[in-house]
Amino acid sequence: MNQKHKRFPLFTLPAPKFLTEDLKKIDDFVVMVRVTPKITLLNYAQTVLYLLIFLSYCLILFLIVFPVVLKIPFPVLLTVVQRSGWLFVAYGLQGGMATIPPEHLKDFLYIWVGIFVLAGAAVLVAQTRRAIRDFRGLREIHQMTPQQRSNFALEKYLRVSLPTWLYSSVNYEPTPEELLAVIREREQVTEGQTQAIVDALESNEGSETQEEEEEQPSISTLLSVTDRLTFSALGPEGKQMTMVLSDAVAPSVGFFATCEKGTWTLKGDVEKEVYDLGKDTAFAVHRQRANDQIIARMRTADLLPASVKPGEAGSDPGTEPVVPFSHEDEKGTEQTPSPQQLMLSEKGFNLFENRIEGQDSFWRLLSTCSVEVFPIMANFYKQVAQAQALPLADAPVLLTLEQLRQGCHHVMKEYGEGFLAFHMKKGYVWSWALPFYKHYREQCLAILAYANQREQEYLKTCETAKEKYEVIEHIAQLYGWQALVSTGLDLKDKGVYSERDMERCLAYYGNVKKRSAARAIYHRYCELRSRIDPTYEPGEALKKRADEVLASPSKPLRSHKTR
């Protein structure tokens, strides 16, 4: 198997896989190491002491030993070498077993002293240089900001040494089979500890608890927050469902999804952040509706029983099952759910957990429900942040242009019009959601801007006209995406940059004769701007560019507003 060497942005650290074909007792393994700089006063003291020691030795060597050696005339040294050099070499070849003539003993002593002085000088100089380099690195990283420190290259300070008889091969990309084998070996080690914890837990349970039957199967649940709120469930036997929650419940469920996992929120704070004044029962209604929607879909997917059995919820046999979600919920009719409805939802599935402390009621999402926010964009943003720290010439090692194009496609597909924008039908961002909307908008813009920079850099290397046209079209598309993202539901910087990006988008589309693409994205841009400000009219620069690119030669563009 060919071993690949990959350069990482921070440092290069081999993950050795030892070749042990004839050593059956030594297992091959793959090691992944994270190096974290630790700056303390003790580190400074050790580094400074290490530096002073070798500086002192160098001073002694150059101020005391060398002057004594240099006092010997050079002709004398040359005579010693000519007279006894060949005997010294013969003595070394015979392993020190030859007899040294008495008249050459003094010459041998001079030669040995010279060798030791030169060897000592070489070692001291090398160690002193290393001590100086380590001290400079410590000072440099101590004075850096956290952002600069994350981009600090550690490879010149990292040294890994192995004995000559131990051979290592570097493999940064282990095959799935190799990685699985390593994980299986670790699993054998931890399985015993896990089983011991389980046994101890079972021994502490009472007999009554042990006899209880499991009410319903264990279901893995995930709440995904992108431009819309998506709930998915996966049963142990492989049955699954995915649904988009309704606009009515999205504010309350989305609010809890952005809270730190496991933290409790006072009910009054939820009502204050999410709802208007006077809607004291809205949270209870939307909580019930969210559960009803989820239960109905889970039953359709056979993840829950089709109906609640009589008496299961602790009510009369004639109790009605939970009512499935209906679009009538969107009409705004608010009605406090009955205790029977709440009990039925909790027996089927409850997305919320409640804790009472005195007169206060605290709420949070189900602790076993995982939450992810823009998962594709968040992961891709980390790759882009690492790649942009490298020189443009080295960036393809970490993130190729094709990977960047694919990533931007997935990011824009996931981002839509922004954080939960699908549910914000009134055309403005909810107050509690505005910081999240701006945060993820900036992430998306950073990704697009970096991709644009890479495309323009690549354009300089293109040789054929076809390649250049393709890259220019990508650049136009990226500028258009930047303009749309900057607009969204919350106009960034009063639209200055969005108009500039749209003007550039039209210009590049015009250069490659893509008038239909330019017209489509321009109309979409004007539609978004008009939704924020119905009186919107494009600026002079954008209007002029639109006339040049979109209007046919015989007929000027009449209006830029989307009706």
XYZ file of C-alpha atoms in Angstrom, residues 66-550:
485
model
C 39.785 27.616 22.316
C 42.388 30.245 23.307
C 44.498 27.504 24.912
C 44.245 25.356 21.803
C 44.942 28.276 19.492
C 48.174 29.099 21.345
C 49.712 25.990 19.779
C 51.396 27.067 16.516
C 49.790 25.669 13.400
C 53.105 24.185 12.047
C 53.379 22.188 15.269
C 49.852 20.770 14.803
C 50.644 19.965 11.181
C 53.869 18.207 12.215
C 51.955 16.152 14.808
C 49.434 15.034 12.224
C 52.085 14.183 9.648
C 54.188 12.296 12.162
C 51.479 10.310 13.970
C 48.325 10.644 11.876
C 48.818 7.426 9.970
C 49.535 5.556 13.218
C 46.344 7.001 14.760
C 44.262 5.801 11.801
C 45.835 2.348 11.937
C 45.240 2.262 15.685
C 41.546 3.026 15.102
C 41.163 0.439 12.344
C 42.598 -2.268 14.609
C 40.073 -1.422 17.312
C 42.634 0.021 19.703
C 44.479 -3.290 19.986
C 47.750 -2.070 18.455
C 50.670 -0.967 20.627
C 51.434 2.768 20.576
C 55.136 3.559 20.309
C 56.331 5.628 23.308
C 57.582 8.492 21.113
C 54.048 8.914 19.651
C 52.085 8.948 22.941
C 52.201 12.743 23.220
C 51.023 13.158 19.612
C 48.104 10.779 20.250
C 47.117 12.854 23.274
C 47.042 16.058 21.187
C 44.926 14.371 18.505
C 42.398 13.038 21.039
C 42.122 16.440 22.733
C 41.498 18.087 19.361
C 38.783 15.583 18.456
C 36.996 16.030 21.788
C 37.174 19.807 21.562
C 35.696 19.855 18.050
C 32.968 17.324 18.911
C 32.073 19.197 22.108
C 31.931 22.479 20.223
C 29.567 20.996 17.608
C 27.225 19.574 20.258
C 27.176 22.778 22.311
C 26.492 24.939 19.264
C 23.635 22.679 18.161
C 22.045 22.599 21.626
C 22.451 26.357 22.045
C 20.719 26.984 18.710
C 17.882 24.701 19.763
C 17.569 26.481 23.140
C 17.418 29.869 21.387
C 14.800 28.573 18.921
C 12.641 27.157 21.733
C 12.810 30.392 23.712
C 11.899 32.486 20.675
C 8.970 30.171 19.930
C 7.746 30.430 23.528
C 7.894 34.226 23.409
C 6.242 34.345 19.984
C 3.282 32.141 20.861
C 2.816 33.849 24.245
C 2.329 37.220 22.556
C -0.154 35.908 19.974
C -3.913 36.336 20.019
C -6.018 33.134 20.176
C -6.729 33.433 16.437
C -3.044 33.813 15.596
C -2.162 30.966 17.943
C -4.556 28.595 16.138
C -2.647 29.268 12.892
C 0.812 28.913 14.461
C 3.049 26.379 12.714
C 4.537 23.950 15.238
C 6.453 21.632 12.915
C 9.794 23.358 13.494
C 9.482 22.877 17.262
C 8.308 19.273 17.146
C 10.831 16.438 17.236
C 9.960 12.724 17.165
C 12.899 10.305 17.527
C 12.924 6.524 17.362
C 15.753 3.997 17.808
C 17.412 2.868 14.590
C 16.088 -0.678 14.982
C 12.455 0.517 15.104
C 11.088 1.295 11.644
C 7.926 3.388 11.248
C 5.766 4.045 8.200
C 3.653 7.171 7.931
C -0.024 6.742 7.076
C -2.299 9.769 7.470
C -5.205 8.126 5.665
C -5.802 4.662 7.141
C -8.235 2.484 5.240
C -11.653 1.853 6.840
C -10.570 -1.722 7.558
C -7.463 -0.562 9.428
C -9.345 2.063 11.415
C -12.109 -0.370 12.305
C -9.559 -2.898 13.525
C -7.977 -0.301 15.809
C -11.354 0.750 17.227
C -12.361 -2.877 17.785
C -9.214 -3.448 19.816
C -10.006 -0.434 21.985
C -13.572 -1.663 22.362
C -12.331 -4.890 23.913
C -10.470 -2.872 26.533
C -13.402 -0.631 27.479
C -16.142 -3.261 27.219
C -15.224 -4.820 30.544
C -15.388 -1.475 32.324
C -18.732 -0.661 30.702
C -20.202 -4.000 31.716
C -19.018 -3.485 35.301
C -20.858 -0.159 35.476
C -24.011 -1.759 34.055
C -23.845 -4.641 36.551
C -23.401 -2.218 39.442
C -26.362 -0.173 38.243
C -28.595 -3.235 37.994
C -27.612 -4.448 41.461
C -28.673 -1.117 42.992
C -32.180 -1.241 41.438
C -35.047 -2.605 43.457
C -36.940 -5.711 42.504
C -39.969 -3.629 41.545
C -37.961 -1.625 39.046
C -36.431 -4.768 37.597
C -39.853 -6.242 36.930
C -41.103 -3.182 35.052
C -41.486 -3.632 31.329
C -40.193 -1.109 28.870
C -43.120 1.137 27.889
C -41.886 1.902 24.367
C -38.820 1.217 22.249
C -35.754 3.416 22.460
C -35.871 5.972 19.647
C -32.989 8.173 18.496
C -34.193 11.726 17.849
C -32.515 14.691 16.182
C -33.604 18.311 15.816
C -31.928 20.077 12.882
C -31.962 23.873 12.707
C -31.197 25.320 9.277
C -33.429 27.631 7.278
C -36.197 25.423 8.654
C -36.793 23.321 11.747
C -36.583 19.603 11.008
C -37.264 16.735 13.387
C -36.152 13.185 12.633
C -36.471 9.909 14.510
C -34.820 6.535 14.042
C -36.056 3.342 15.649
C -33.847 0.430 16.736
C -35.210 -1.767 13.933
C -34.379 0.799 11.237
C -37.751 2.553 10.866
C -37.379 6.296 10.478
C -39.194 9.538 9.812
C -38.283 13.134 9.017
C -40.604 16.125 9.182
C -40.536 19.903 9.078
C -42.299 21.417 12.095
C -45.044 23.944 11.459
C -44.538 27.709 11.486
C -46.639 28.038 14.641
C -44.361 25.899 16.833
C -41.043 26.866 15.210
C -40.381 29.948 17.440
C -40.716 28.076 20.740
C -38.968 24.865 19.630
C -36.252 26.851 17.842
C -35.693 28.961 20.952
C -35.025 25.863 23.079
C -32.841 24.379 20.332
C -30.477 27.363 20.586
C -30.194 27.114 24.374
C -27.205 25.300 25.826
C -27.960 21.597 25.973
C -29.309 20.486 29.330
C -29.975 23.959 30.744
C -33.379 24.830 32.182
C -35.254 27.991 31.198
C -37.879 29.692 33.337
C -41.291 29.628 31.703
C -41.655 33.379 32.169
C -38.408 33.959 30.276
C -39.641 31.791 27.391
C -42.883 33.749 27.154
C -41.006 37.061 27.362
C -38.473 36.165 24.627
C -40.727 34.303 22.207
C -44.267 35.647 22.572
C -46.030 38.980 22.545
C -47.555 40.435 25.696
C -50.862 38.942 26.727
C -50.265 35.492 25.203
C -49.807 33.658 28.486
C -51.188 30.339 27.196
C -49.383 30.335 23.855
C -46.414 28.301 25.075
C -48.645 25.520 26.423
C -50.603 25.441 23.163
C -47.525 25.327 20.925
C -45.839 22.771 23.141
C -48.857 20.527 22.749
C -49.045 21.142 18.989
C -45.391 20.243 18.530
C -45.917 16.963 20.374
C -49.088 16.241 18.384
C -47.310 16.777 15.064
C -44.409 14.539 16.030
C -46.583 11.775 17.489
C -48.805 11.688 14.401
C -45.813 11.303 12.079
C -44.100 8.763 14.327
C -47.252 6.635 14.348
C -47.479 6.874 10.574
C -43.887 5.570 10.400
C -44.733 2.774 12.930
C -42.307 4.217 15.449
C -45.134 4.476 17.980
C -48.300 2.400 18.428
C -51.150 3.449 16.173
C -53.273 4.560 19.137
C -53.110 4.820 22.901
C -54.544 1.778 24.576
C -57.475 2.338 26.982
C -56.264 3.123 30.449
C -52.632 3.523 29.328
C -52.627 7.236 30.028
C -54.253 6.856 33.387
C -57.635 8.096 32.163
C -61.016 6.600 31.413
C -61.332 3.926 28.722
C -63.178 6.357 26.500
C -60.336 8.884 26.360
C -59.655 10.100 22.829
C -56.191 9.606 21.354
C -53.911 12.527 20.612
C -55.255 14.545 17.702
C -52.836 14.593 14.745
C -51.462 17.889 13.517
C -53.700 19.858 11.205
C -53.000 22.990 9.236
C -55.875 24.544 11.156
C -53.260 25.126 13.865
C -51.810 27.859 11.695
C -54.964 29.996 11.980
C -53.808 31.291 15.321
C -56.611 29.866 17.475
C -55.082 29.385 20.915
C -56.679 26.996 23.323
C -55.126 25.639 26.479
C -54.685 21.852 26.138
C -56.607 19.712 28.551
C -54.805 17.581 31.166
C -55.906 14.451 29.249
C -54.249 15.756 26.053
C -51.024 16.538 27.885
C -50.931 13.090 29.479
C -51.547 11.423 26.149
C -48.719 13.346 24.497
C -46.350 12.532 27.308
C -47.201 8.842 27.049
C -46.648 8.807 23.300
C -43.726 11.206 23.022
C -42.836 14.503 24.663
C -40.238 16.801 23.150
C -40.060 18.855 26.355
C -39.027 18.233 29.942
C -40.399 20.132 32.924
C -39.084 20.828 36.417
C -40.983 22.576 39.207
C -39.200 24.521 41.943
C -41.643 26.148 44.316
C -43.873 28.383 42.234
C -41.487 28.439 39.263
C -41.749 26.188 36.240
C -38.617 25.407 34.210
C -38.518 23.865 30.738
C -36.002 22.435 28.293
C -35.881 20.103 25.293
C -35.825 16.362 25.831
C -32.326 15.578 27.125
C -31.959 12.589 24.783
C -32.827 14.660 21.713
C -29.716 15.783 19.843
C -29.606 19.248 18.281
C -27.577 20.443 15.305
C -27.486 23.934 13.789
C -26.431 24.290 10.146
C -24.322 21.095 10.404
C -22.980 21.217 6.833
C -22.052 24.890 6.947
C -20.564 24.699 10.454
C -18.220 21.843 9.511
C -17.293 23.350 6.160
C -16.613 26.722 7.782
C -13.937 25.102 9.971
C -12.214 23.703 6.873
C -12.339 27.095 5.175
C -10.977 28.830 8.282
C -7.981 26.474 8.294
C -7.427 26.745 4.548
C -7.501 30.543 4.490
C -4.700 30.613 7.079
C -2.385 29.061 4.491
C -0.820 30.883 1.547
C -3.043 30.587 -1.521
C -0.439 28.403 -3.200
C -0.589 25.860 -0.355
C -4.365 25.982 0.291
C -5.253 23.214 -2.239
C -3.346 20.739 -0.058
C -6.049 21.136 2.576
C -9.049 22.117 0.434
C -9.065 21.697 -3.335
C -11.001 24.030 -5.601
C -13.398 21.236 -6.555
C -14.059 20.478 -2.876
C -14.644 24.185 -2.333
C -17.188 24.331 -5.150
C -19.006 21.273 -3.853
C -19.000 22.680 -0.338
C -20.456 26.014 -1.456
C -23.224 24.167 -3.320
C -24.202 22.209 -0.190
C -23.903 25.287 2.039
C -26.221 27.387 -0.130
C -28.693 24.523 -0.367
C -28.734 24.230 3.430
C -28.654 27.974 4.164
C -31.680 28.999 2.086
C -32.589 32.521 3.195
C -31.006 32.174 6.618
C -31.575 30.936 10.150
C -35.201 29.630 10.369
C -36.187 32.034 7.567
C -38.599 29.439 6.141
C -40.851 29.912 9.188
C -40.665 33.713 9.362
C -43.640 34.390 7.108
C -44.040 38.007 8.188
C -40.758 38.947 6.519
C -38.762 39.943 9.600
C -36.477 38.101 12.008
C -37.719 37.252 15.493
C -35.914 39.298 18.154
C -34.421 36.290 19.974
C -33.292 34.773 16.646
C -31.603 37.899 15.247
C -28.135 37.254 16.808
C -28.174 33.682 15.431
C -29.346 34.898 12.036
C -26.467 37.382 11.817
C -23.886 34.888 13.107
C -24.637 32.202 10.537
C -25.035 34.790 7.787
C -21.460 35.942 8.469
C -20.240 32.347 8.337
C -21.916 31.823 4.982
C -20.520 35.081 3.582
C -17.017 34.184 4.766
C -17.198 30.843 2.947
C -18.443 32.456 -0.267
C -15.874 35.263 -0.130
C -13.012 32.785 0.324
C -14.305 30.631 -2.537
C -14.466 33.752 -4.702
C -10.866 34.583 -3.823
C -9.715 31.075 -4.761
C -11.621 31.184 -8.059
C -10.035 34.507 -9.027
C -6.602 33.169 -8.131
C -7.218 30.067 -10.230
C -8.371 32.229 -13.155
C -4.818 33.582 -13.455
C -3.531 30.064 -14.205
C -6.130 29.129 -16.841
C -4.762 28.823 -20.363
C -7.704 28.042 -22.642
C -10.688 30.314 -23.253
C -13.095 27.543 -22.215
C -11.455 27.199 -18.810
C -11.556 30.946 -18.282
C -15.248 31.172 -19.210
C -16.103 28.392 -16.726
C -14.208 30.074 -13.892
C -15.730 33.494 -14.641
C -19.197 31.918 -14.490
C -18.344 30.472 -11.055
C -17.176 33.916 -9.918
C -20.421 35.512 -11.126
C -22.455 32.887 -9.305
C -20.529 33.441 -6.060
C -21.033 37.212 -6.232
C -24.749 36.616 -6.775
C -24.943 34.303 -3.791
C -23.108 36.866 -1.662
C -25.640 39.526 -2.666
C -28.615 37.298 -1.806
C -27.170 36.198 1.540
C -26.330 39.802 2.481
C -29.968 40.724 1.815
C -32.018 37.825 3.237
C -34.497 38.913 5.897
C -32.070 41.299 7.594
C -30.251 43.691 5.271
C -26.531 43.823 6.036
C -24.869 47.262 6.151
C -27.908 48.980 4.574
C -27.403 47.022 1.365
C -24.163 48.743 0.315
C -22.177 45.540 -0.120
C -25.083 43.531 -1.493
C -25.617 46.019 -4.340
C -21.902 46.046 -5.073
C -21.805 42.240 -5.189
C -24.887 42.118 -7.404
C -23.338 44.675 -9.769
C -20.219 42.515 -10.049
C -22.369 39.419 -10.539
C -24.157 41.019 -13.493
C -20.871 42.255 -14.954
C -19.275 38.797 -14.927
C -22.407 37.111 -16.254
C -22.407 39.701 -19.010
C -18.787 38.873 -19.850
C -19.676 35.217 -20.465
C -22.997 36.033 -22.227
C -25.157 34.412 -19.520
C -28.035 36.884 -19.761
C -30.738 34.459 -18.558
C -28.781 33.570 -15.412
C -28.110 37.253 -14.750
C -31.791 38.125 -15.194
C -32.962 35.348 -12.850
C -30.652 36.244 -9.978
C -31.212 39.982 -10.421
C -34.988 39.583 -10.215
C -34.576 37.418 -7.127
C -32.369 40.072 -5.557
C -34.882 42.834 -6.271
C -37.640 40.652 -4.844
C -35.752 40.224 -1.554
C -34.938 43.933 -1.328
C -38.558 44.878 -2.056
C -39.760 42.549 0.683
C -37.676 44.511 3.186
C -38.457 47.921 1.655
C -41.437 48.061 -0.765
C -40.123 51.374 -2.146
C -36.725 49.957 -3.040
C -35.060 51.161 -6.237
C -31.578 49.980 -7.298
C -28.691 52.421 -7.004
C -27.278 54.191 -10.032
C -24.323 51.823 -10.502
C -26.478 48.702 -10.267
C -29.207 50.167 -12.461
C -26.668 51.090 -15.128
C -25.102 47.637 -15.036
C -28.515 45.977 -15.275
C -29.358 48.071 -18.338
C -26.097 47.042 -19.984
C -26.374 43.313 -19.252
C -30.087 42.509 -19.159
